[in-house]
Structure formats: structure tokens, C-alpha cells
Rosetta silent file (secondary structure, phi, psi, omega in degrees, C-alpha in Angstrom):
SEQUENCE: XXXXXXXXXXXXXXXXXXXXXXXXXXXXXXXXXXXXXXXXXXXXXXXXXXXXXXXXXXXXXXXXXXXXXXXXXXXXXXXXXXXXXXXXXXXXXXXXXXXXXXXXXXXXXXXXXXX
SCORE:     score description
SCORE:     0.000 S_00000001
   1 L     0.000  144.062  178.871    7.905    0.479  -33.791 S_00000001
   2 E  -113.228  147.967  177.664    5.407   -0.368  -36.499 S_00000001
   3 E   -74.457  148.781  173.751    4.994    1.406  -39.835 S_00000001
   4 L   -71.502  156.003 -178.533    1.885    3.418  -40.479 S_00000001
   5 L   -55.117  -33.427 -178.682   -0.520    1.943  -43.051 S_00000001
   6 L   -80.563   -6.383  177.697    0.454    4.520  -45.691 S_00000001
   7 L    68.518   18.415 -178.532    4.133    3.611  -45.280 S_00000001
   8 L   -58.968  130.754 -178.167    5.163    7.265  -45.026 S_00000001
   9 L   -61.711  136.174  175.907    8.905    7.501  -44.434 S_00000001
  10 L    80.727   -5.760  179.312    9.914    8.524  -40.941 S_00000001
  11 L  -106.247  154.722  179.054    6.439    8.066  -39.533 S_00000001
  12 E   178.750 -162.370  179.190    5.275    5.263  -37.346 S_00000001
  13 E  -159.446  160.019  173.817    3.917    4.458  -33.942 S_00000001
  14 E   -98.133  142.537  176.814    4.640    2.512  -30.797 S_00000001
  15 L  -137.665  131.159 -178.025    2.358   -0.295  -29.836 S_00000001
  16 L   -66.570  126.135  173.530    2.586   -2.232  -26.579 S_00000001
  17 L   -86.622  135.288 -179.701    3.585   -5.850  -27.116 S_00000001
  18 L    50.173   54.352 -174.946    1.814   -8.307  -24.800 S_00000001
  19 H   -61.039  -31.270  178.629    0.003   -5.535  -22.902 S_00000001
  20 H   -59.383  -42.967 -179.528   -1.919   -7.921  -20.651 S_00000001
  21 H   -80.572  -45.046 -172.288    1.358   -9.200  -19.203 S_00000001
  22 H   -76.081  -41.301 -176.087    3.540   -6.115  -19.515 S_00000001
  23 L   -98.710  -29.070 -171.737    1.128   -3.375  -18.465 S_00000001
  24 L  -130.974   38.018 -173.988   -1.542   -5.168  -16.449 S_00000001
  25 L   -57.187  -31.987 -178.659    0.149   -8.272  -15.023 S_00000001
  26 L  -116.012   18.182  179.072   -1.534   -8.122  -11.629 S_00000001
  27 L   -90.467  143.659  176.666   -4.796   -6.476  -12.661 S_00000001
  28 L   -49.406  128.695 -173.045   -8.060   -8.430  -12.503 S_00000001
  29 H   -51.535  -41.907 -178.651   -8.320  -10.083  -15.965 S_00000001
  30 H   -64.747  -39.909  177.500  -11.705   -8.580  -16.917 S_00000001
  31 H   -69.308  -41.910  179.120  -10.476   -5.063  -16.076 S_00000001
  32 H   -59.613  -43.069  179.266   -7.147   -5.666  -17.809 S_00000001
  33 H   -63.495  -38.945  177.418   -8.916   -6.724  -21.025 S_00000001
  34 H   -65.009  -39.486  178.844  -11.047   -3.556  -20.942 S_00000001
  35 H   -65.519  -43.040  178.371   -7.904   -1.457  -20.476 S_00000001
  36 H   -60.169  -39.658 -179.866   -6.130   -3.170  -23.379 S_00000001
  37 H   -63.559  -22.591 -179.513   -9.135   -2.449  -25.591 S_00000001
  38 H   -94.626   -5.684  179.994   -8.707    1.265  -24.847 S_00000001
  39 L   -62.833  144.885  177.393   -4.990    1.429  -25.618 S_00000001
  40 L  -123.809  162.811  177.138   -4.013    3.687  -28.496 S_00000001
  41 L   -69.094  148.669 -179.681   -0.876    3.959  -30.558 S_00000001
  42 E  -112.495  130.432 -179.985    1.799    6.303  -29.249 S_00000001
  43 L   -68.699  141.610  175.061    3.628    8.662  -31.557 S_00000001
  44 L   -61.276  -21.549  178.704    7.441    8.384  -31.629 S_00000001
  45 H   -58.232  -26.542 -179.112    7.462   12.155  -31.070 S_00000001
  46 H   -64.390  -19.790  178.623    6.674   11.442  -27.419 S_00000001
  47 H  -119.878   -5.199 -178.840   10.217   10.144  -26.959 S_00000001
  48 H  -107.284  -24.102  179.373   12.146   11.975  -29.684 S_00000001
  49 L   -84.731  145.791  176.130   11.072   15.595  -29.178 S_00000001
  50 L   -80.893  127.890  179.048   12.629   17.685  -26.439 S_00000001
  51 L   -70.816  149.992  176.098   10.020   18.824  -23.920 S_00000001
  52 L   -89.169  -23.091  177.542    9.691   22.526  -23.243 S_00000001
  53 L  -150.966  153.674  173.837    8.523   21.893  -19.675 S_00000001
  54 L  -136.323  122.391 -175.664    8.238   18.995  -17.270 S_00000001
  55 H   -56.452  -36.634 -176.635    5.833   19.234  -14.350 S_00000001
  56 H   -65.300  -12.668  177.352    8.101   17.221  -12.042 S_00000001
  57 H   -78.334  -27.014 -174.413   10.643   20.072  -12.287 S_00000001
  58 H  -123.227  -15.288 -178.753    8.318   22.619  -10.692 S_00000001
  59 L  -112.278  130.453  177.970    5.531   20.649   -8.993 S_00000001
  60 L   -52.750  133.698 -174.975    6.267   18.425   -5.980 S_00000001
  61 L  -134.391  155.162  175.875    6.165   14.847   -7.227 S_00000001
  62 E  -125.989  131.546  176.823    6.195   11.305   -5.935 S_00000001
  63 E   -99.906  129.463  177.124    7.468    8.371   -7.973 S_00000001
  64 E   -95.291  109.071  179.929    5.772    5.033   -7.367 S_00000001
  65 E   -86.527  112.793 -176.228    8.425    2.349   -7.789 S_00000001
  66 E   -94.628  107.801 -169.804    6.641   -0.812   -8.904 S_00000001
  67 L   -71.387  -13.624  178.859    8.844   -3.726   -7.872 S_00000001
  68 L  -118.290   25.993 -178.958    7.243   -6.271  -10.232 S_00000001
  69 L   -68.774  121.193  179.251    6.977   -3.995  -13.288 S_00000001
  70 L   -86.025   -8.578 -178.419    7.569   -6.018  -16.472 S_00000001
  71 L   -94.538  -38.361 -177.336    7.913   -2.873  -18.611 S_00000001
  72 L  -122.571  120.452  177.106   10.568   -0.910  -16.719 S_00000001
  73 L   -61.151  152.148 -178.752   13.531   -2.537  -14.960 S_00000001
  74 H   -56.374  -36.212 -179.872   14.069   -1.446  -11.354 S_00000001
  75 H   -63.189  -40.803  178.131   17.325    0.319  -12.270 S_00000001
  76 H   -68.858  -40.637  176.136   15.512    2.514  -14.796 S_00000001
  77 H   -60.373  -41.021 -179.471   12.716    3.195  -12.325 S_00000001
  78 H   -64.344  -38.854  177.817   15.312    4.197   -9.735 S_00000001
  79 H   -62.837  -41.573  178.461   16.922    6.646  -12.188 S_00000001
  80 H   -70.889  -37.989 -179.812   13.531    8.251  -12.838 S_00000001
  81 H   -63.864  -29.797 -179.392   12.648    8.224   -9.146 S_00000001
  82 L   -62.100  -19.593 -179.927   15.831   10.162   -8.378 S_00000001
  83 L   -88.415  -10.630  179.889   14.251   13.167  -10.107 S_00000001
  84 L   -90.874  161.163  177.278   11.169   13.145   -7.851 S_00000001
  85 L   -73.099  -33.442 -177.883   10.968   14.659   -4.393 S_00000001
  86 E  -138.275  154.393  175.557    9.714   11.392   -2.886 S_00000001
  87 E  -130.376  132.898  172.685    9.647    7.733   -3.825 S_00000001
  88 E  -113.946  142.364  178.463    7.187    5.114   -2.661 S_00000001
  89 E  -110.215  134.877  176.944    7.812    1.424   -3.246 S_00000001
  90 E  -132.346  141.787  174.400    5.043   -1.028   -3.929 S_00000001
  91 L   -85.822   89.256 -174.930    5.150   -4.747   -4.561 S_00000001
  92 L  -159.588  170.305  174.485    3.092   -4.596   -7.722 S_00000001
  93 L   -85.674 -154.582 -169.046    3.250   -4.641  -11.495 S_00000001
  94 L   -69.640  -24.579 -168.973    2.954   -1.600  -13.750 S_00000001
  95 L  -124.876   66.136 -177.580   -0.537   -0.356  -12.858 S_00000001
  96 H   -64.014  -22.193  177.728   -1.101   -0.136   -9.081 S_00000001
  97 H   -66.977  -17.891  175.578   -3.860    2.425   -9.638 S_00000001
  98 H  -103.929  -37.991 -174.891   -5.831   -0.488  -11.138 S_00000001
  99 H   -86.914  -30.965 -176.977   -4.542   -3.500   -9.195 S_00000001
 100 L  -141.594   54.796 -174.050   -4.172   -1.968   -5.731 S_00000001
 101 H   -60.367  -39.118 -179.284   -5.951    1.406   -5.711 S_00000001
 102 H   -67.626  -42.161  178.822   -6.723    1.403   -1.971 S_00000001
 103 H   -65.505  -41.098  178.136   -3.153    0.462   -1.036 S_00000001
 104 H   -61.803  -47.925  179.350   -1.748    3.086   -3.391 S_00000001
 105 H   -61.359  -43.336 -179.786   -4.013    5.786   -1.952 S_00000001
 106 H   -64.074  -42.359  178.272   -3.187    4.734    1.621 S_00000001
 107 H   -62.464  -43.340 -179.482    0.569    4.768    0.913 S_00000001
 108 H   -67.650  -41.019  178.002    0.377    8.203   -0.658 S_00000001
 109 H   -64.615  -45.918  178.907   -1.758    9.578    2.161 S_00000001
 110 H   -58.940  -43.458  178.644    0.523    8.072    4.822 S_00000001
 111 H   -62.413  -43.556 -178.983    3.540    9.577    3.073 S_00000001
 112 H   -65.862  -42.153 -178.847    1.902   12.987    2.839 S_00000001
 113 H   -70.024  -23.056 -178.843    0.807   12.977    6.497 S_00000001
 114 L   -82.685   -3.787 -178.470    4.289   12.011    7.669 S_00000001
 115 L   -81.263    0.000    0.000    5.839   15.131    6.184 S_00000001
């Protein structure tokens, strides 16, 4: 976490370290650089406040387990996936919607049609 410029106590923000590698490791470099340029700081409230609702509790959900994700270890992904109705596994880094959009769409469609 980094301090805000005014140094206000208790305030701060999260900022992705090495986002090209961690978030966009298998994304085409020109697209990855554009994505990094659009990243914004994330408030600590996003992980410290208790949510009042979570869509995955009431809306059917699918977790995409990214097997080469540099941000989330597979064990943590598996714990989160356990809360979804379905899990799909992809051999990809963190952002398959950017690196493999056609494969992601095909996997999701195939999964949906097999139900």
C-alpha cells in the first residue's frame, strides 16, 4: 500500500507492482501497455469493508481458473472457485479476456451448452 500525497492517516491506496508481468503476462505487449496506462489506484476499502451483497451468492457464476496467473496462487484461486457453481480451467495468465478471448468465449459456451 502506498500513502496518499496528503499523508492523511489511515488513508492510502493499492497500486499494482509490475503490472505488465503480474496482470498481463501473456497479453500482446502493445495491448498490455495500453491496459497498464488505464489502471487506477484501488481503495483499501475494497478489501477491508464487509460487502452487503455478493452477486456470486445469488447469480449463477463460473470461475475461470488461470493456471499461469502470477497474481493469485492456484490454491487461492481454487478456494475462490469453490464458491462458484462451475469452474473452467485455462492455461493462461491473469487476463484471458485479453490474451485468449476466443478460447475463453468458446470454453464458456461449450460449458453452458453441456449443461
